PDB file of C-alpha atoms in Angstrom:
ATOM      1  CA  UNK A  21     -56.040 -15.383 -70.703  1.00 49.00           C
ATOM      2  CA  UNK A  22     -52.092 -16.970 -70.105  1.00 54.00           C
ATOM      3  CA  UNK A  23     -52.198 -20.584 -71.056  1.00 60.00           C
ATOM      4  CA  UNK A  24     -51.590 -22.855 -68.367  1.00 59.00           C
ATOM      5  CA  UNK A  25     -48.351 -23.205 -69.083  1.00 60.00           C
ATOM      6  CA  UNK A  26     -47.409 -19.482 -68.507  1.00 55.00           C
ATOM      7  CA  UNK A  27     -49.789 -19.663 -64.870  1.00 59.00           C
ATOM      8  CA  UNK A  28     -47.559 -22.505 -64.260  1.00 58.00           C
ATOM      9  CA  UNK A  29     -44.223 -21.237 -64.753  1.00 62.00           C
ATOM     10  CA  UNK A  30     -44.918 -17.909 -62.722  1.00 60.00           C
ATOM     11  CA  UNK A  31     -45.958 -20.174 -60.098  1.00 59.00           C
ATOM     12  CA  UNK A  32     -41.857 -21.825 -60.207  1.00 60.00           C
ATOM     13  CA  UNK A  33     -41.122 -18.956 -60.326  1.00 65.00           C
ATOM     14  CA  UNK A  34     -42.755 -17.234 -57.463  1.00 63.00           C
ATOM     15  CA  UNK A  35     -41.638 -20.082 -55.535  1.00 68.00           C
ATOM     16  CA  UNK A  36     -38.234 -20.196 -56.621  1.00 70.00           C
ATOM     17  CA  UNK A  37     -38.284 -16.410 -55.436  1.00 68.00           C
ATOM     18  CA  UNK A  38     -39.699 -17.507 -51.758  1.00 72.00           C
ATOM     19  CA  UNK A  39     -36.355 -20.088 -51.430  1.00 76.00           C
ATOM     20  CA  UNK A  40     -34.170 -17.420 -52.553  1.00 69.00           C
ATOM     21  CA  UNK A  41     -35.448 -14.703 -50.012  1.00 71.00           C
ATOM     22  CA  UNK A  42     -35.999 -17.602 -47.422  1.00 76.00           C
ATOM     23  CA  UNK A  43     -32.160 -18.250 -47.872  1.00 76.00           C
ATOM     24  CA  UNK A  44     -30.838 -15.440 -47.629  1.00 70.00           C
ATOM     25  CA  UNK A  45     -32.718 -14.265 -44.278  1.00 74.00           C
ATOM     26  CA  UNK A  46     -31.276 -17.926 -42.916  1.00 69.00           C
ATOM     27  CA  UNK A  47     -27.829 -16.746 -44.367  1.00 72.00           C
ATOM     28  CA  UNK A  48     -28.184 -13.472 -42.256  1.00 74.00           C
ATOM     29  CA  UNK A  49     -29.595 -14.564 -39.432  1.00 74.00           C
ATOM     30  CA  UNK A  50     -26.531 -17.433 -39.290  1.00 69.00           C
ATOM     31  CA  UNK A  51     -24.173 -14.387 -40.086  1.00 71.00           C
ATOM     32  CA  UNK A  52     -25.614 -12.515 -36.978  1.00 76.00           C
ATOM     33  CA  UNK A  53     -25.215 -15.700 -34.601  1.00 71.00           C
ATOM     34  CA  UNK A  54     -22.096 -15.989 -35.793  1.00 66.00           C
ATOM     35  CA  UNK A  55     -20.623 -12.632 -35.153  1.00 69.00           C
ATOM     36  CA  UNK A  56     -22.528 -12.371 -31.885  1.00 67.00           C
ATOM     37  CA  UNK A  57     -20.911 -16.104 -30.639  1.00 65.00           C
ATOM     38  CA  UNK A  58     -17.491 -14.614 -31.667  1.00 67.00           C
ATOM     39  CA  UNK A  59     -17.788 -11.323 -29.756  1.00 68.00           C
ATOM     40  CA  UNK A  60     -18.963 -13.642 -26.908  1.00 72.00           C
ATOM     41  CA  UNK A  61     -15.841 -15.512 -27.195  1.00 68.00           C
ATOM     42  CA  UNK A  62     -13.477 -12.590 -27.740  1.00 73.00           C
ATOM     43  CA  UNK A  63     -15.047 -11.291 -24.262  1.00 73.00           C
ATOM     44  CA  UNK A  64     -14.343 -14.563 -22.637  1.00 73.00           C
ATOM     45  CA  UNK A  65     -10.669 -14.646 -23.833  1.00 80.00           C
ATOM     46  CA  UNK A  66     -10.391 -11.274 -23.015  1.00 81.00           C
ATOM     47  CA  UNK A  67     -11.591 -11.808 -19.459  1.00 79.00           C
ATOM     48  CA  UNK A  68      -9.394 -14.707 -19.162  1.00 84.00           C
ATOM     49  CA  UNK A  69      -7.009 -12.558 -19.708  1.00 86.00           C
ATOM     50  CA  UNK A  70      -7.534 -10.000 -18.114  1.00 85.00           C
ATOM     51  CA  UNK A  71      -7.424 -12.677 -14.712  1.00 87.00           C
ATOM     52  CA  UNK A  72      -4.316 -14.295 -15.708  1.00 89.00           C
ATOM     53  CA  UNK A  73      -2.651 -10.939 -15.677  1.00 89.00           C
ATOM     54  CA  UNK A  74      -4.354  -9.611 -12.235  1.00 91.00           C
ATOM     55  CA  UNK A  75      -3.481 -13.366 -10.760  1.00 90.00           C
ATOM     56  CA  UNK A  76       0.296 -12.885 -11.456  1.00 90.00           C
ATOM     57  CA  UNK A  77       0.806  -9.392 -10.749  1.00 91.00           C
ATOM     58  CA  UNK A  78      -1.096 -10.091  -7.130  1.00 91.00           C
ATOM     59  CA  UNK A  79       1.240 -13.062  -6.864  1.00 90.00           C
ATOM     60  CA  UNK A  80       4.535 -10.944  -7.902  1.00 89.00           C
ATOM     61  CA  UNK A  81       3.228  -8.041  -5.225  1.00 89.00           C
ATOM     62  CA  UNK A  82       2.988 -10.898  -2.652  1.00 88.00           C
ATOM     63  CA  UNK A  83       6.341 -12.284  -3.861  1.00 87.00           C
ATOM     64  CA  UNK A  84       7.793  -8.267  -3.468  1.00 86.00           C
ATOM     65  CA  UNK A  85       6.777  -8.269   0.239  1.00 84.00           C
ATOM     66  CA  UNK A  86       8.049 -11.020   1.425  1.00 82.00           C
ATOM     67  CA  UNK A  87      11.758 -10.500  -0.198  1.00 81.00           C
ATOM     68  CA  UNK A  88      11.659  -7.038   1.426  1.00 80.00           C
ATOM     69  CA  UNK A  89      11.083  -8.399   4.944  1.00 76.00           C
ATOM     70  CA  UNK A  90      13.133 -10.805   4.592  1.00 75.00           C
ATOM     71  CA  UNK A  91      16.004  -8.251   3.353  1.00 72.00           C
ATOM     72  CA  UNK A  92      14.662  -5.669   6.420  1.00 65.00           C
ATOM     73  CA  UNK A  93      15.144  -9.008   9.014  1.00 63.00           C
ATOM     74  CA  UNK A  94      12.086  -7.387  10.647  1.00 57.00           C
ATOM     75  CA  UNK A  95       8.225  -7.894   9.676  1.00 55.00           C
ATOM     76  CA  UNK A  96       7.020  -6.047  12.109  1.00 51.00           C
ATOM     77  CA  UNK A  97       8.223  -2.800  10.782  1.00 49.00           C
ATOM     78  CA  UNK A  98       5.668  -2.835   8.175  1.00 57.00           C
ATOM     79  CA  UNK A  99       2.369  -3.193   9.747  1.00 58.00           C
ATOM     80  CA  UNK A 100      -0.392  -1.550  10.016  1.00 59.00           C
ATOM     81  CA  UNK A 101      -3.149  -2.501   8.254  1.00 61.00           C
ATOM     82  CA  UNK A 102      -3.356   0.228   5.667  1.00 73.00           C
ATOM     83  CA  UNK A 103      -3.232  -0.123   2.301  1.00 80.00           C
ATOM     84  CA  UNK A 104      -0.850   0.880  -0.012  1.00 86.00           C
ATOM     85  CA  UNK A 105       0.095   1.245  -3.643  1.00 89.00           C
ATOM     86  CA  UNK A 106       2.884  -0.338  -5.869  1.00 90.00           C
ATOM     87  CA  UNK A 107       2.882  -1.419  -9.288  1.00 91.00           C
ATOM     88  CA  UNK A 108       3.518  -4.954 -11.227  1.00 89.00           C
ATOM     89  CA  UNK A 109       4.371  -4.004 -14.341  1.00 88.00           C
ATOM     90  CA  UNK A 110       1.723  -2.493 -15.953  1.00 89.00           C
ATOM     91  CA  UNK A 111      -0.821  -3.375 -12.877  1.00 91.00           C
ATOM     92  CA  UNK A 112      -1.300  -1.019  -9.774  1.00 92.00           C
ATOM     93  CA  UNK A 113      -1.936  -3.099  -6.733  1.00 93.00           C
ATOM     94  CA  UNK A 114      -2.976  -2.586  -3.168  1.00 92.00           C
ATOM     95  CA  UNK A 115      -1.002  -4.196  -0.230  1.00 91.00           C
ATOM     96  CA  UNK A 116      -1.930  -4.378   3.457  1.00 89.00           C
ATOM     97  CA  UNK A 117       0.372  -6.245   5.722  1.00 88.00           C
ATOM     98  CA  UNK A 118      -1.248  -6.941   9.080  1.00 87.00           C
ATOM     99  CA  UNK A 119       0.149  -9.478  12.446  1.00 88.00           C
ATOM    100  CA  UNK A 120      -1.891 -12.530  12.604  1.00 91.00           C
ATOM    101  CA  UNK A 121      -1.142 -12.461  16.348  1.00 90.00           C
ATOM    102  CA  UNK A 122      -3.882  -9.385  16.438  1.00 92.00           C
ATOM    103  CA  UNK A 123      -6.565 -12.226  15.896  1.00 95.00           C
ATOM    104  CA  UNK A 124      -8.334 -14.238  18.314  1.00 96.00           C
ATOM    105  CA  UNK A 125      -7.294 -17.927  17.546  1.00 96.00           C
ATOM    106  CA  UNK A 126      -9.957 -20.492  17.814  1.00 96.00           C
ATOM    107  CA  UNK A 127      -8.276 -22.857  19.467  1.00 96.00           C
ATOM    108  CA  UNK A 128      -7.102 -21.155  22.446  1.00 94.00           C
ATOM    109  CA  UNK A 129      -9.398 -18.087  23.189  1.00 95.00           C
ATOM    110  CA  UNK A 130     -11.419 -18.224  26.282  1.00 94.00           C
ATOM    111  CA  UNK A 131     -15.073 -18.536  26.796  1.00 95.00           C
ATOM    112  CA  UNK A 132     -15.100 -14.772  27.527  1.00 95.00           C
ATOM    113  CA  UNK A 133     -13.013 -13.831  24.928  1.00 96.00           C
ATOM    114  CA  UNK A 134     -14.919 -15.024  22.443  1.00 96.00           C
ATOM    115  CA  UNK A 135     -18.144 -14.042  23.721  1.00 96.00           C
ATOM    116  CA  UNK A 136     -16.903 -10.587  24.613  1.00 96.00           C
ATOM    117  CA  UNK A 137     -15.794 -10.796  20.528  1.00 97.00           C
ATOM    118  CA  UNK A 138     -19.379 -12.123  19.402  1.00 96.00           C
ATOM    119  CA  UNK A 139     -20.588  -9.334  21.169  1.00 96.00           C
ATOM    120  CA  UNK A 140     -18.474  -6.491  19.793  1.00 96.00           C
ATOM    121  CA  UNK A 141     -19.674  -7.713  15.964  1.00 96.00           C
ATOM    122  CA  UNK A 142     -22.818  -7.291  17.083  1.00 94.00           C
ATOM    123  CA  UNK A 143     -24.356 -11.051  18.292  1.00 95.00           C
ATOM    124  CA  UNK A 144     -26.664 -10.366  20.972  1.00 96.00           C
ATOM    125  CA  UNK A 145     -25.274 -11.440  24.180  1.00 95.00           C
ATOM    126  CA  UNK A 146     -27.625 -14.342  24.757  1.00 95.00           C
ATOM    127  CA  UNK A 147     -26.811 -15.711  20.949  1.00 96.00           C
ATOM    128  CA  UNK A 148     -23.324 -14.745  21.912  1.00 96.00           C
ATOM    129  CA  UNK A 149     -23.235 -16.906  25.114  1.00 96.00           C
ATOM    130  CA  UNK A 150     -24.171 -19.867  23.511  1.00 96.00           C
ATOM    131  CA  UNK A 151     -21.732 -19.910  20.223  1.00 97.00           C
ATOM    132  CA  UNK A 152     -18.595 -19.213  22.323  1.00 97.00           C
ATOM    133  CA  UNK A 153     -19.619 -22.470  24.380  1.00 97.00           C
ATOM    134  CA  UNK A 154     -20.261 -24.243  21.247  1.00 97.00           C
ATOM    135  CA  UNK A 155     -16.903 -23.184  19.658  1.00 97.00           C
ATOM    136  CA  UNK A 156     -15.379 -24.893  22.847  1.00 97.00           C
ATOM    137  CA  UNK A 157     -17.819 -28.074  22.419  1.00 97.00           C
ATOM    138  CA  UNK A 158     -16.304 -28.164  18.951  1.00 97.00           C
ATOM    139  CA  UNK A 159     -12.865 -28.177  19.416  1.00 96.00           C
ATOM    140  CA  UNK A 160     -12.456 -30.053  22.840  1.00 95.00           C
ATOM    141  CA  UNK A 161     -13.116 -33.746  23.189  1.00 93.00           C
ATOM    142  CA  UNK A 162     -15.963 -35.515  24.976  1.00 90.00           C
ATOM    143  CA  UNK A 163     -19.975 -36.074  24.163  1.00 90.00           C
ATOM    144  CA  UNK A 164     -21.843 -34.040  27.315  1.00 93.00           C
ATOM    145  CA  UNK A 165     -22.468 -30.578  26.317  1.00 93.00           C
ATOM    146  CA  UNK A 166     -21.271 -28.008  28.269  1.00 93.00           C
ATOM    147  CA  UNK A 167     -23.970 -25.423  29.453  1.00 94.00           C
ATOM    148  CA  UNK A 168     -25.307 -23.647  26.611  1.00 93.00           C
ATOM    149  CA  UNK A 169     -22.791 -25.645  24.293  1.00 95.00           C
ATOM    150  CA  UNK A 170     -23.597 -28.208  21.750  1.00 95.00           C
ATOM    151  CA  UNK A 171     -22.237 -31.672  21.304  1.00 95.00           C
ATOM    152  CA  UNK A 172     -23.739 -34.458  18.371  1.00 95.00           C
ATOM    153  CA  UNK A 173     -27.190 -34.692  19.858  1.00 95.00           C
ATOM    154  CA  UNK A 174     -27.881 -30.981  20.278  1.00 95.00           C
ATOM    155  CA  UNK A 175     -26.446 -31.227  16.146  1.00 96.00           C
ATOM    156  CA  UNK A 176     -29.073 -34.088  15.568  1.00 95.00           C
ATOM    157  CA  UNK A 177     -31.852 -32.602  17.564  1.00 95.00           C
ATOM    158  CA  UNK A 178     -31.125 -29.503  14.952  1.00 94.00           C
ATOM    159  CA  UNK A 179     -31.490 -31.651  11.897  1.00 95.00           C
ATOM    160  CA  UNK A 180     -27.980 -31.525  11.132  1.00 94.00           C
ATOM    161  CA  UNK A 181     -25.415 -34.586   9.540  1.00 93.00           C
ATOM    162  CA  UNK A 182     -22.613 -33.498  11.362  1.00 93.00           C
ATOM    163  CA  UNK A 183     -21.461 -32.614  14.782  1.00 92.00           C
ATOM    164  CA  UNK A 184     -18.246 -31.512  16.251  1.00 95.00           C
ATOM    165  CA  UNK A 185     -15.340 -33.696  15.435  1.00 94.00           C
ATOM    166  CA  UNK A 186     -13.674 -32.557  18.893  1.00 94.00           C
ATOM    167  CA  UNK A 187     -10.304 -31.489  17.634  1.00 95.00           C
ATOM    168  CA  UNK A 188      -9.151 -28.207  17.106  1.00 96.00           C
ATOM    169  CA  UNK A 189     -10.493 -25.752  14.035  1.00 96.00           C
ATOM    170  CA  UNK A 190      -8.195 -26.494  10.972  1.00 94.00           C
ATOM    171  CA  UNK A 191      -9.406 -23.810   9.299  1.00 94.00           C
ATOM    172  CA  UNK A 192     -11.103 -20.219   9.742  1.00 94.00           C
ATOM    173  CA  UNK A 193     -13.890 -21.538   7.415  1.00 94.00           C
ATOM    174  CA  UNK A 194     -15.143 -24.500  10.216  1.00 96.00           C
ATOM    175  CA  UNK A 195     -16.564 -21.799  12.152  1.00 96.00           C
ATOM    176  CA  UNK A 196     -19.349 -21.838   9.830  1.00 96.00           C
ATOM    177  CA  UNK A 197     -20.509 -25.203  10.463  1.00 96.00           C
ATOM    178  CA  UNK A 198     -21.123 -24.758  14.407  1.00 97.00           C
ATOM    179  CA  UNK A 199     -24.124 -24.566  15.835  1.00 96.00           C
ATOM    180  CA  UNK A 200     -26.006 -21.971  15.874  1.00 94.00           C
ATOM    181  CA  UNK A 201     -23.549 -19.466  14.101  1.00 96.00           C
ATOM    182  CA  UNK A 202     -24.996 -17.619  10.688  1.00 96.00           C
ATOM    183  CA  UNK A 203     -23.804 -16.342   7.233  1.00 95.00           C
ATOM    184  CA  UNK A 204     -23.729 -12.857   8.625  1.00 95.00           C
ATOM    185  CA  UNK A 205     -22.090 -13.131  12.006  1.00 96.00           C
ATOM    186  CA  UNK A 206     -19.539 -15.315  10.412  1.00 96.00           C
ATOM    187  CA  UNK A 207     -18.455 -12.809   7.867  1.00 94.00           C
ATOM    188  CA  UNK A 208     -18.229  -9.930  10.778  1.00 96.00           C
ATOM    189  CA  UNK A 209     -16.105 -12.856  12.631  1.00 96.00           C
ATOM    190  CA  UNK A 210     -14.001 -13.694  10.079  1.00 94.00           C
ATOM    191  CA  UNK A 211     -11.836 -11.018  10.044  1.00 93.00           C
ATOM    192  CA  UNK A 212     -11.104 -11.359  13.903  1.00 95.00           C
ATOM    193  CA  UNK A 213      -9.933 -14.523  14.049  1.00 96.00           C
ATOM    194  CA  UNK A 214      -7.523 -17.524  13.476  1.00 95.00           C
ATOM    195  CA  UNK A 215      -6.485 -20.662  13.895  1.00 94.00           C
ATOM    196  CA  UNK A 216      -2.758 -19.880  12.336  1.00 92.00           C
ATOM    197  CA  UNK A 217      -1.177 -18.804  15.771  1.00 91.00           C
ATOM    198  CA  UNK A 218       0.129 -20.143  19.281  1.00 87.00           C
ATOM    199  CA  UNK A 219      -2.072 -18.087  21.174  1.00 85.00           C
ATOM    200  CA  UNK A 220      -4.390 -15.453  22.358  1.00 87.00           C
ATOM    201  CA  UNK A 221      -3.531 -11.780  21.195  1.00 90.00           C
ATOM    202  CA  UNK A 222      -2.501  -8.917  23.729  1.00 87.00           C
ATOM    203  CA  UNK A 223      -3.834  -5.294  24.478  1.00 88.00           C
ATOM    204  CA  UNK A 224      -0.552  -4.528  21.783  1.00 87.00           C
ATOM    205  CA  UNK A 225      -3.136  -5.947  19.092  1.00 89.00           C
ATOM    206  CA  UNK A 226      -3.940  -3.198  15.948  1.00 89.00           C
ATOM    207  CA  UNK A 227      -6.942  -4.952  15.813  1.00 92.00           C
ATOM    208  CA  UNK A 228      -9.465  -2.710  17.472  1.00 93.00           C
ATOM    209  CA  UNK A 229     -12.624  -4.843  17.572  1.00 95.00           C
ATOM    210  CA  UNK A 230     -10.231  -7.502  19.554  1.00 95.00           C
ATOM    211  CA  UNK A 231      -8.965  -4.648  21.159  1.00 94.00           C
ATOM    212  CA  UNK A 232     -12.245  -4.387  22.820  1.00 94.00           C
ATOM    213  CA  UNK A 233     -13.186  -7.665  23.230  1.00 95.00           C
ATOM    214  CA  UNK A 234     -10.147  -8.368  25.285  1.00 94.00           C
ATOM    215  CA  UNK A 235     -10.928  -5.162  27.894  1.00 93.00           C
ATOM    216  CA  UNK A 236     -14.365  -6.458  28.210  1.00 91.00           C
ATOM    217  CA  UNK A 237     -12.964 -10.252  28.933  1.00 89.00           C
ATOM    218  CA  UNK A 238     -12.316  -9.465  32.442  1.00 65.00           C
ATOM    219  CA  UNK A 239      -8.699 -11.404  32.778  1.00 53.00           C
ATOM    220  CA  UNK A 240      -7.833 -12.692  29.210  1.00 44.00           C
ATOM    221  CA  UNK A 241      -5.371  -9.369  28.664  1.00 42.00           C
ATOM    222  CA  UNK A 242      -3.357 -10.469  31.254  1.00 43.00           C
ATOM    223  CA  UNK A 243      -3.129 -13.788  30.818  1.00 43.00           C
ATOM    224  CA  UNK A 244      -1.824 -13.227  27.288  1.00 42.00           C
ATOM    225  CA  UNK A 245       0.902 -10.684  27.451  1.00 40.00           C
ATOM    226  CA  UNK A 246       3.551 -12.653  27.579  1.00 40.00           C
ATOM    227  CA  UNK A 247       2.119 -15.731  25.761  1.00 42.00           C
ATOM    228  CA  UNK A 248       2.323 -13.887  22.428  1.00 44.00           C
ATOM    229  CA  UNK A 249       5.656 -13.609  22.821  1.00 39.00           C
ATOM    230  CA  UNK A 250       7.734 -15.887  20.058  1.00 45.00           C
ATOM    231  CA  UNK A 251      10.552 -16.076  17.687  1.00 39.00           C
ATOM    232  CA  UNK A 252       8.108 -16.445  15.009  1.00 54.00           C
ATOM    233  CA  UNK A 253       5.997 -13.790  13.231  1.00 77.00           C
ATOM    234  CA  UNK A 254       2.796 -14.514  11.593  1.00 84.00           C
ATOM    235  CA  UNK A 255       1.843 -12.371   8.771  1.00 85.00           C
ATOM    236  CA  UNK A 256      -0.950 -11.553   6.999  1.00 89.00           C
ATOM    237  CA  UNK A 257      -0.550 -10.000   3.341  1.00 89.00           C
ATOM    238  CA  UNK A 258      -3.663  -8.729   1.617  1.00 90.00           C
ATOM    239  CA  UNK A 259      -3.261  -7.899  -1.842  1.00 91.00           C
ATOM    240  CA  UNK A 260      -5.781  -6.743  -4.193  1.00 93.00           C
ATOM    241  CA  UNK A 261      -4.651  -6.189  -8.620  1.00 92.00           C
ATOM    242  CA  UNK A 262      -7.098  -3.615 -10.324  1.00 92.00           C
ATOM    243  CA  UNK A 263      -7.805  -4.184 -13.850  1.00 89.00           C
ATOM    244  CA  UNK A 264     -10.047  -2.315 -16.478  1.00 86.00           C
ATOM    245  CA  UNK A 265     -13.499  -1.496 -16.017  1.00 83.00           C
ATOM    246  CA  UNK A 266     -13.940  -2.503 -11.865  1.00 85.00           C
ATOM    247  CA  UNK A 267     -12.016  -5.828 -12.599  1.00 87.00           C
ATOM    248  CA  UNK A 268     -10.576  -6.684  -9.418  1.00 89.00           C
ATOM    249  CA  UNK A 269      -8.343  -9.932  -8.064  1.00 92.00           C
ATOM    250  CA  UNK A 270      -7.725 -10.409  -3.933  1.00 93.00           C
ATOM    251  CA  UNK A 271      -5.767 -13.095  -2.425  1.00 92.00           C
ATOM    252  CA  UNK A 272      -4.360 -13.644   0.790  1.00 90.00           C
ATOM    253  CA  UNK A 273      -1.434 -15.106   1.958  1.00 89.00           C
ATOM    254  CA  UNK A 274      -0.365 -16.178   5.465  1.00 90.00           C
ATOM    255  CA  UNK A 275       3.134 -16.612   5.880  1.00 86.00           C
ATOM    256  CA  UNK A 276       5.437 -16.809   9.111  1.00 83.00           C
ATOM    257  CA  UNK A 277       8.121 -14.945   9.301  1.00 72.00           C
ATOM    258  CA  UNK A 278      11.219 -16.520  11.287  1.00 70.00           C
ATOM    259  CA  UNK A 279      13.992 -14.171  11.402  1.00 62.00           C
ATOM    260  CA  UNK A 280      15.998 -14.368  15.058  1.00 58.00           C
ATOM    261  CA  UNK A 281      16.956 -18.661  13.830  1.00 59.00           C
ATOM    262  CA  UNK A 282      19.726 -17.136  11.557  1.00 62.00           C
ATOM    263  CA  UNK A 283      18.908 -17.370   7.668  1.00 66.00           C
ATOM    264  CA  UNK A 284      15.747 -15.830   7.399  1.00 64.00           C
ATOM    265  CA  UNK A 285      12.724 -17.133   5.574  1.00 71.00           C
ATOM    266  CA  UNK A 286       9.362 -16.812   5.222  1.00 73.00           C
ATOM    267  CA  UNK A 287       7.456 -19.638   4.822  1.00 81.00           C
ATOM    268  CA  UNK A 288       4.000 -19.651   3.501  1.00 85.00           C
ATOM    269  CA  UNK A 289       0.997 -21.072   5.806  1.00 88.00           C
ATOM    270  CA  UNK A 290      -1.863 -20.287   3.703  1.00 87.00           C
ATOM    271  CA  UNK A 291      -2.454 -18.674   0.230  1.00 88.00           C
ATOM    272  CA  UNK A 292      -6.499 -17.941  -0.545  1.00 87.00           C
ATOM    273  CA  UNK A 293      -8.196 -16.157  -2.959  1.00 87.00           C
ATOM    274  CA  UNK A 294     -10.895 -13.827  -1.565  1.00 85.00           C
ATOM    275  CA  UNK A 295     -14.278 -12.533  -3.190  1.00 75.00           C
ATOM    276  CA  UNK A 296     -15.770  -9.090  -2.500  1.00 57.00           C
ATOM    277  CA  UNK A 297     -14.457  -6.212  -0.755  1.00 44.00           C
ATOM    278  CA  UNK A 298     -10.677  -5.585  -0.532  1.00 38.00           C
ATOM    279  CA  UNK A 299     -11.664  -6.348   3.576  1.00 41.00           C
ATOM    280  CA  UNK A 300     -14.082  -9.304   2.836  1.00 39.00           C
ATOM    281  CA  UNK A 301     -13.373 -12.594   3.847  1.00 37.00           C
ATOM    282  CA  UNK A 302     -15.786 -14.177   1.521  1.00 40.00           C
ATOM    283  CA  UNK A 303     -13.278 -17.186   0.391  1.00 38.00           C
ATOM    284  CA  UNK A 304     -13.455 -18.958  -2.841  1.00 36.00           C
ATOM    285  CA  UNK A 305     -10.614 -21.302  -3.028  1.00 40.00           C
ATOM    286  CA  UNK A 306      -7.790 -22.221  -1.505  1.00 38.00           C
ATOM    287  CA  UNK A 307      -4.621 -22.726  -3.540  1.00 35.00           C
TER     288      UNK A 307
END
């Protein structure tokens, strides 16, 4: 039999075997983590990257547009709402020019006209009744409620904060916030509408949804052909920078376009970057 001594030093040493195999599957298993947090980071510099390109080469495309209309003196010329193709630097982008003036504006559109609109997205015409007198509850002063409409109790009574401040819509994005109005039928709205121009549109409009609408608002056509009429031009430009594997960056910018003054220029309204489909207006920041 091994003396005790012997028993006891293959004990050590069994041990001493245990920390050494213990230590090295720690060492690995570190080494993994490791490796794994720096392909993680490579990823995310790579995708940072990858933005910071997209970002400037939708910014240069936007850039590129408005120099050539302001070397053509005439905006107009290139609308109509299809997209096309250049390329910044390396970086193929999509542009679509469209004239803000084919939107219904918010703050001047007609009962009618914006039911008739509600309507053509697809509200029902009861639902569509009472947002269009809400939207004119919202932006026009006063506390009664006009029939259908809804002023701060009608917001109360519905368990909301707020109620309508009674100026006009600042933004596109306040339509959201009236009563009554949801996620969906705001997104098929968005697109329609503005709050960026002097007045209604005209049956002239590419828009063909408010093309519609303003047939089926029995007057509004005709009271707006010669409102739209103005030195200015409003333009939208939608561009859209592919990257590699889907990567995709949208931004819009509104810009008006004042050419007849003299010098031209083309001074920006509203730059936004836009989530989703190249013809989403799912906005995630303003900048």
């Amino acid at each position: 039999m091994p003396s005790q001594g012997v028993a006891r030093s293959r004990r050590q040493s069994g041990f001493a075997l245990l920390i050494v195999l213990w230590t090295v599957g720690f060492l690995a298993l570190l080494g993994t983590q490791l490796v794994a947090a720096g392909r993680s980071d490579t990823r995310l510099a790579d995708n940072l990257k990858q933005e910071a390109v997209l970002r400037a080469a939708a910014d240069g495309a936007v850039a590129h547009v408005m120099f050539a209309m302001q070397a053509a003196h005439d905006p107009g010329s290139r609308f109509g709402g299809a997209a096309q193709s250049m390329r910044i630097g390396r970086t193929a982008v999509l542009v679509r020019i469209e004239n803000e003036a084919d939107r219904v504006n918010l703050n001047t559109a007609s009962l009618a006209l914006l039911r008739a609109l509600m309507i053509e997205v697809g509200a029902p015409p009861a639902q569509a009744e009472r947002l269009a007198a809400a939207i004119l509850d919202w932006r026009t002063s006063g506390v009664k409620a006009r029939p259908g409409g809804a002023k701060a109790p009608e917001y109360r009574a519905a368990g909301l904060a707020f109620g309508p401040p009674g100026n006009p819509f600042q933004s596109v994005d306040e339509l959201a916030d009236v009563l009554g109005m949801t996620p969906a039928l705001f997104e098929r709205l968005a697109p329609h509408v503005t709050v960026l121009t002097d007045s209604d549109p005209d049956m002239t409009t590419r828009d063909p949804i408010v093309a519609l609408a303003l047939t089926d608002a029995a007057g509004v056509a005709e009271d707006a052909l010669t409102a739209q009429q103005t030195a200015e031009d409003i333009v939208r430009i939608s561009v859209t920078a592919l990257g590699r594997d889907a990567a995709r960056y949208t931004e819009e910018v509104v810009a008006a376009a004042d050419f007849p003054s003299g010098t031209p220029r083309v001074n920006i309204l509203l730059r936004q970057r836009v989530t989703g489909a190249v013809n989403g207006i799912r906005i995630a920041g303003v900048f």
